[in-house]
mmCIF file of C-alpha atoms in Angstrom:
data_model
loop_
_atom_site.group_PDB
_atom_site.id
_atom_site.type_symbol
_atom_site.label_atom_id
_atom_site.label_comp_id
_atom_site.label_asym_id
_atom_site.label_seq_id
_atom_site.Cartn_x
_atom_site.Cartn_y
_atom_site.Cartn_z
ATOM 1 C CA ASP A 1 9.238 1.833 1.280
ATOM 2 C CA ALA A 2 6.008 3.564 1.974
ATOM 3 C CA LYS A 3 2.790 1.699 1.448
ATOM 4 C CA THR A 4 -0.082 2.938 -0.690
ATOM 5 C CA THR A 5 -3.830 2.772 -0.533
ATOM 6 C CA GLN A 6 -6.002 2.467 -3.647
ATOM 7 C CA PRO A 7 -9.721 1.851 -4.189
ATOM 8 C CA THR A 8 -10.436 -1.751 -5.091
ATOM 9 C CA SER A 9 -12.345 -1.059 -8.238
ATOM 10 C CA MET A 10 -13.568 1.726 -10.502
ATOM 11 C CA ASP A 11 -15.654 2.036 -13.683
ATOM 12 C CA CYS A 12 -15.160 4.489 -16.480
ATOM 13 C CA ALA A 13 -17.104 5.200 -19.692
ATOM 14 C CA GLU A 14 -15.261 4.753 -22.885
ATOM 15 C CA GLY A 15 -13.851 8.084 -24.195
ATOM 16 C CA ARG A 16 -14.065 9.735 -20.818
ATOM 17 C CA ALA A 17 -11.177 10.535 -18.552
ATOM 18 C CA ALA A 18 -10.321 7.910 -15.923
ATOM 19 C CA ASN A 19 -9.021 9.368 -12.643
ATOM 20 C CA LEU A 20 -7.371 6.804 -10.376
ATOM 21 C CA PRO A 21 -6.407 8.001 -6.873
ATOM 22 C CA CYS A 22 -3.655 6.754 -4.612
ATOM 23 C CA ASN A 23 -2.795 7.674 -1.022
ATOM 24 C CA HIS A 24 0.802 7.401 0.132
ATOM 25 C CA SER A 25 0.842 9.479 3.341
ATOM 26 C CA THR A 26 4.117 8.041 4.755
ATOM 27 C CA ILE A 27 6.142 8.710 1.549
ATOM 28 C CA SER A 28 9.724 9.774 2.134
ATOM 29 C CA GLY A 29 11.427 12.684 0.492
ATOM 30 C CA ASN A 30 13.557 10.517 -1.811
ATOM 31 C CA GLU A 31 10.702 8.163 -2.898
ATOM 32 C CA TYR A 32 9.108 8.346 -6.344
ATOM 33 C CA VAL A 33 5.531 7.557 -7.154
ATOM 34 C CA TYR A 34 5.266 4.906 -9.904
ATOM 35 C CA TRP A 35 2.220 3.617 -11.756
ATOM 36 C CA TYR A 36 2.039 0.292 -13.458
ATOM 37 C CA ARG A 37 -0.851 -1.681 -15.003
ATOM 38 C CA GLN A 38 -1.476 -5.359 -15.544
ATOM 39 C CA ILE A 39 -3.726 -6.461 -18.340
ATOM 40 C CA HIS A 40 -5.308 -9.876 -17.917
ATOM 41 C CA SER A 41 -2.467 -12.124 -16.512
ATOM 42 C CA GLN A 42 0.398 -10.441 -18.352
ATOM 43 C CA GLY A 43 3.415 -8.989 -16.596
ATOM 44 C CA PRO A 44 2.868 -5.462 -15.279
ATOM 45 C CA GLN A 45 3.691 -2.535 -17.608
ATOM 46 C CA TYR A 46 5.189 0.723 -16.598
ATOM 47 C CA ILE A 47 2.964 3.776 -17.191
ATOM 48 C CA ILE A 48 4.536 6.833 -15.562
ATOM 49 C CA HIS A 49 6.336 8.045 -12.502
ATOM 50 C CA GLY A 50 7.110 11.337 -10.673
ATOM 51 C CA LEU A 51 8.788 12.812 -7.625
ATOM 52 C CA LYS A 52 7.213 16.232 -6.988
ATOM 53 C CA ASN A 53 6.030 17.772 -10.239
ATOM 54 C CA ASN A 54 3.090 16.740 -12.315
ATOM 55 C CA GLU A 55 4.123 14.476 -15.251
ATOM 56 C CA THR A 56 2.692 13.687 -18.589
ATOM 57 C CA ASN A 57 3.653 11.137 -21.232
ATOM 58 C CA GLU A 58 1.926 9.492 -24.263
ATOM 59 C CA MET A 59 -0.017 7.176 -21.984
ATOM 60 C CA ALA A 60 -1.163 9.233 -19.004
ATOM 61 C CA SER A 61 -0.782 12.132 -16.675
ATOM 62 C CA LEU A 62 0.261 12.053 -13.037
ATOM 63 C CA ILE A 63 -0.821 14.646 -10.571
ATOM 64 C CA ILE A 64 0.985 14.675 -7.212
ATOM 65 C CA THR A 65 -0.332 16.835 -4.376
ATOM 66 C CA GLU A 66 1.977 19.548 -2.948
ATOM 67 C CA ASP A 67 2.446 17.636 0.312
ATOM 68 C CA ARG A 68 3.126 14.426 -1.787
ATOM 69 C CA LYS A 69 0.715 12.432 0.346
ATOM 70 C CA SER A 70 -1.481 11.442 -2.534
ATOM 71 C CA SER A 71 -1.506 11.293 -6.339
ATOM 72 C CA THR A 72 -3.936 10.758 -9.197
ATOM 73 C CA LEU A 73 -3.276 8.842 -12.456
ATOM 74 C CA ILE A 74 -5.299 10.311 -15.328
ATOM 75 C CA LEU A 75 -6.010 8.422 -18.535
ATOM 76 C CA PRO A 76 -7.435 11.257 -20.641
ATOM 77 C CA HIS A 77 -9.577 9.269 -23.122
ATOM 78 C CA ALA A 78 -10.055 5.739 -21.732
ATOM 79 C CA THR A 79 -10.576 2.921 -24.253
ATOM 80 C CA LEU A 80 -11.722 -0.646 -23.685
ATOM 81 C CA ARG A 81 -8.084 -1.707 -23.899
ATOM 82 C CA ASP A 82 -7.379 0.302 -20.776
ATOM 83 C CA THR A 83 -9.377 -2.198 -18.690
ATOM 84 C CA ALA A 84 -6.686 -3.514 -16.318
ATOM 85 C CA VAL A 85 -5.446 -3.539 -12.718
ATOM 86 C CA TYR A 86 -3.493 -0.347 -11.958
ATOM 87 C CA TYR A 87 -0.868 -0.366 -9.283
ATOM 88 C CA CYS A 88 0.483 2.673 -7.482
ATOM 89 C CA ILE A 89 3.750 2.094 -5.716
ATOM 90 C CA VAL A 90 6.368 4.268 -4.057
ATOM 91 C CA ARG A 91 10.033 3.453 -4.168
ATOM 92 C CA VAL A 92 13.465 5.029 -4.169
ATOM 93 C CA GLY A 93 14.588 5.942 -7.672
ATOM 94 C CA HIS A 94 18.311 6.276 -7.375
ATOM 95 C CA ASN A 95 19.574 4.208 -4.543
ATOM 96 C CA THR A 96 21.192 0.805 -3.995
ATOM 97 C CA ASN A 97 18.224 0.003 -1.701
ATOM 98 C CA ALA A 98 15.828 0.494 -4.637
ATOM 99 C CA GLY A 99 15.294 -3.275 -4.760
ATOM 100 C CA LYS A 100 12.478 -3.400 -2.302
ATOM 101 C CA SER A 101 9.120 -2.062 -3.312
ATOM 102 C CA THR A 102 5.588 -3.162 -2.529
ATOM 103 C CA PHE A 103 2.817 -3.685 -5.032
ATOM 104 C CA GLY A 104 -0.507 -3.596 -3.259
ATOM 105 C CA ASP A 105 -3.612 -5.084 -4.600
ATOM 106 C CA GLY A 106 -4.187 -2.224 -7.054
ATOM 107 C CA THR A 107 -7.364 -0.795 -8.567
ATOM 108 C CA THR A 108 -9.308 -2.754 -11.095
ATOM 109 C CA LEU A 109 -10.424 -0.298 -13.744
ATOM 110 C CA THR A 110 -13.239 -1.398 -16.004
ATOM 111 C CA VAL A 111 -13.861 0.739 -19.067
ATOM 112 C CA LYS A 112 -17.377 0.287 -20.334
ATOM 113 C CA PRO A 113 -18.829 1.021 -23.817
ATOM 114 C CA ASN B 1 16.152 -6.943 -27.570
ATOM 115 C CA ALA B 2 14.002 -9.822 -26.189
ATOM 116 C CA GLY B 3 13.625 -7.978 -22.866
ATOM 117 C CA VAL B 4 12.923 -10.280 -19.892
ATOM 118 C CA THR B 5 12.276 -13.921 -20.740
ATOM 119 C CA GLN B 6 10.973 -16.672 -18.407
ATOM 120 C CA THR B 7 10.820 -20.382 -18.762
ATOM 121 C CA PRO B 8 8.823 -22.504 -18.480
ATOM 122 C CA LYS B 9 5.492 -20.774 -19.137
ATOM 123 C CA PHE B 10 3.502 -23.472 -17.285
ATOM 124 C CA ARG B 11 4.463 -26.244 -14.917
ATOM 125 C CA ILE B 12 2.746 -28.697 -12.641
ATOM 126 C CA LEU B 13 4.649 -30.149 -9.730
ATOM 127 C CA LYS B 14 3.860 -32.763 -7.165
ATOM 128 C CA ILE B 15 4.284 -31.972 -3.485
ATOM 129 C CA GLY B 16 7.863 -32.332 -2.438
ATOM 130 C CA GLN B 17 9.356 -31.983 -5.883
ATOM 131 C CA SER B 18 11.907 -29.279 -6.751
ATOM 132 C CA MET B 19 12.344 -27.124 -9.785
ATOM 133 C CA THR B 20 14.124 -24.023 -11.065
ATOM 134 C CA LEU B 21 12.308 -21.171 -12.728
ATOM 135 C CA GLN B 22 14.535 -19.430 -15.225
ATOM 136 C CA CYS B 23 14.745 -15.693 -15.905
ATOM 137 C CA ALA B 24 17.054 -13.919 -18.310
ATOM 138 C CA GLN B 25 17.274 -10.317 -19.483
ATOM 139 C CA ASP B 26 19.352 -8.878 -22.348
ATOM 140 C CA MET B 27 19.206 -5.185 -21.363
ATOM 141 C CA ASN B 28 22.321 -5.228 -19.217
ATOM 142 C CA HIS B 29 20.208 -4.229 -16.182
ATOM 143 C CA ASN B 30 21.840 -4.513 -12.813
ATOM 144 C CA TYR B 31 18.735 -5.049 -10.775
ATOM 145 C CA MET B 32 16.528 -8.160 -11.041
ATOM 146 C CA TYR B 33 13.535 -9.293 -9.032
ATOM 147 C CA TRP B 34 11.232 -12.235 -8.490
ATOM 148 C CA TYR B 35 7.602 -11.710 -7.542
ATOM 149 C CA ARG B 36 4.737 -14.063 -6.964
ATOM 150 C CA GLN B 37 1.088 -13.250 -7.603
ATOM 151 C CA ASP B 38 -1.689 -15.360 -6.077
ATOM 152 C CA PRO B 39 -5.188 -15.271 -7.733
ATOM 153 C CA GLY B 40 -6.915 -11.876 -7.343
ATOM 154 C CA MET B 41 -3.958 -10.414 -5.372
ATOM 155 C CA GLY B 42 -1.155 -8.041 -6.005
ATOM 156 C CA LEU B 43 2.516 -8.912 -6.481
ATOM 157 C CA LYS B 44 4.702 -9.952 -3.517
ATOM 158 C CA LEU B 45 8.486 -9.604 -3.806
ATOM 159 C CA ILE B 46 10.246 -12.912 -3.111
ATOM 160 C CA TYR B 47 13.969 -12.035 -3.746
ATOM 161 C CA TYR B 48 15.854 -9.353 -5.509
ATOM 162 C CA SER B 49 19.438 -8.711 -6.717
ATOM 163 C CA VAL B 50 21.295 -5.499 -7.137
ATOM 164 C CA GLY B 51 24.055 -7.078 -9.228
ATOM 165 C CA ALA B 52 25.905 -10.310 -9.926
ATOM 166 C CA GLY B 53 26.763 -12.122 -6.736
ATOM 167 C CA ILE B 54 24.432 -9.989 -4.563
ATOM 168 C CA THR B 55 20.936 -11.038 -3.546
ATOM 169 C CA ASP B 56 18.527 -10.155 -0.773
ATOM 170 C CA LYS B 57 15.220 -11.239 0.629
ATOM 171 C CA GLY B 58 11.910 -9.622 -0.159
ATOM 172 C CA GLU B 59 8.598 -9.983 1.631
ATOM 173 C CA VAL B 60 8.006 -13.695 1.091
ATOM 174 C CA PRO B 61 11.330 -15.550 0.701
ATOM 175 C CA ASN B 62 10.524 -18.771 2.638
ATOM 176 C CA GLY B 63 10.688 -21.883 0.465
ATOM 177 C CA TYR B 64 12.742 -20.272 -2.279
ATOM 178 C CA ASN B 65 16.367 -19.706 -3.147
ATOM 179 C CA VAL B 66 18.071 -17.561 -5.716
ATOM 180 C CA SER B 67 21.478 -17.034 -7.242
ATOM 181 C CA ARG B 68 22.975 -14.379 -9.510
ATOM 182 C CA SER B 69 26.206 -15.588 -11.113
ATOM 183 C CA THR B 70 25.848 -13.376 -14.155
ATOM 184 C CA THR B 71 24.213 -10.062 -14.929
ATOM 185 C CA GLU B 72 21.783 -11.674 -17.353
ATOM 186 C CA ASP B 73 20.386 -14.640 -15.402
ATOM 187 C CA PHE B 74 18.473 -14.778 -12.134
ATOM 188 C CA PRO B 75 17.054 -18.307 -11.506
ATOM 189 C CA LEU B 76 14.616 -19.026 -8.712
ATOM 190 C CA ARG B 77 14.793 -22.387 -7.041
ATOM 191 C CA LEU B 78 11.836 -24.071 -5.240
ATOM 192 C CA GLU B 79 12.829 -26.803 -2.883
ATOM 193 C CA LEU B 80 10.205 -29.311 -1.594
ATOM 194 C CA ALA B 81 7.262 -27.724 -3.405
ATOM 195 C CA ALA B 82 4.030 -27.159 -1.393
ATOM 196 C CA PRO B 83 0.491 -26.335 -2.568
ATOM 197 C CA SER B 84 0.903 -22.888 -1.010
ATOM 198 C CA GLN B 85 3.451 -22.138 -3.726
ATOM 199 C CA THR B 86 0.870 -22.490 -6.432
ATOM 200 C CA SER B 87 0.993 -19.061 -8.055
ATOM 201 C CA VAL B 88 2.142 -17.010 -10.991
ATOM 202 C CA TYR B 89 5.757 -16.006 -10.812
ATOM 203 C CA PHE B 90 7.017 -12.825 -12.426
ATOM 204 C CA CYS B 91 10.675 -11.871 -13.040
ATOM 205 C CA ALA B 92 11.565 -8.279 -13.567
ATOM 206 C CA SER B 93 14.631 -6.161 -14.142
ATOM 207 C CA SER B 94 15.634 -2.509 -13.884
ATOM 208 C CA SER B 95 18.586 -0.203 -14.263
ATOM 209 C CA LEU B 96 19.458 3.101 -12.642
ATOM 210 C CA SER B 97 20.678 4.197 -16.062
ATOM 211 C CA SER B 98 17.473 3.235 -17.890
ATOM 212 C CA GLY B 99 16.474 6.849 -18.181
ATOM 213 C CA ARG B 100 13.282 6.255 -16.276
ATOM 214 C CA ASP B 101 14.526 6.219 -12.765
ATOM 215 C CA ASN B 102 14.452 2.563 -12.054
ATOM 216 C CA GLU B 103 11.459 1.526 -14.173
ATOM 217 C CA GLN B 104 10.925 -2.199 -13.889
ATOM 218 C CA PHE B 105 10.492 -4.409 -16.976
ATOM 219 C CA PHE B 106 8.492 -7.597 -16.357
ATOM 220 C CA GLY B 107 8.604 -10.983 -18.024
ATOM 221 C CA PRO B 108 5.470 -12.851 -19.156
ATOM 222 C CA GLY B 109 5.292 -15.021 -16.002
ATOM 223 C CA THR B 110 5.424 -18.705 -15.146
ATOM 224 C CA ARG B 111 2.228 -20.388 -13.991
ATOM 225 C CA LEU B 112 3.047 -23.000 -11.360
ATOM 226 C CA THR B 113 0.569 -25.433 -9.857
ATOM 227 C CA VAL B 114 1.605 -27.715 -7.010
ATOM 228 C CA LEU B 115 -0.668 -30.761 -6.491
#
């Protein structure tokens, strides 16, 4: 599985959009981009994923560049409860080798009042 | 559904002791995983399983063993505990038919200290 690079930390003002970048320059054609977050010491929580097209759900939007070498997770109106560590990972979606994936150290997002 | 459950929540072991961390899921997921997370770090994959009777090593398998006799359960065995195994252990599961392309569901974690 391709590895990812994320900034160590970011701050965001409450109510503003939080834009979290991720580089995955060695991504393969059959690998999806997944985003998870981990609040305090809880288990990570799925946010969103995509292959080529931009995606949006009730939690966030995912923008993937045309060459698929990077992506951005957007939290449109960040709240204090969005303070967490955000992980960007790439992995195969539909494959028996989908077991292996690497969680890097993630980005610690701090939403400030 | 209870989702992914893990027991115990906390445990303190002495060096050289053994224990089994339990993980169960009630979502009929075929894939299950064990991760460890050291303080301030990301998750590292220890072992994973793609179905009952099938397991494979992840990034950091040394010092651990797993088995998968049923779809629901995926216990992690620590033999001869060492201080380096002090960590938080997360179990996760996923399914190709989950509708979310292999989204992983995580348990609450087991906090293990080896003294």
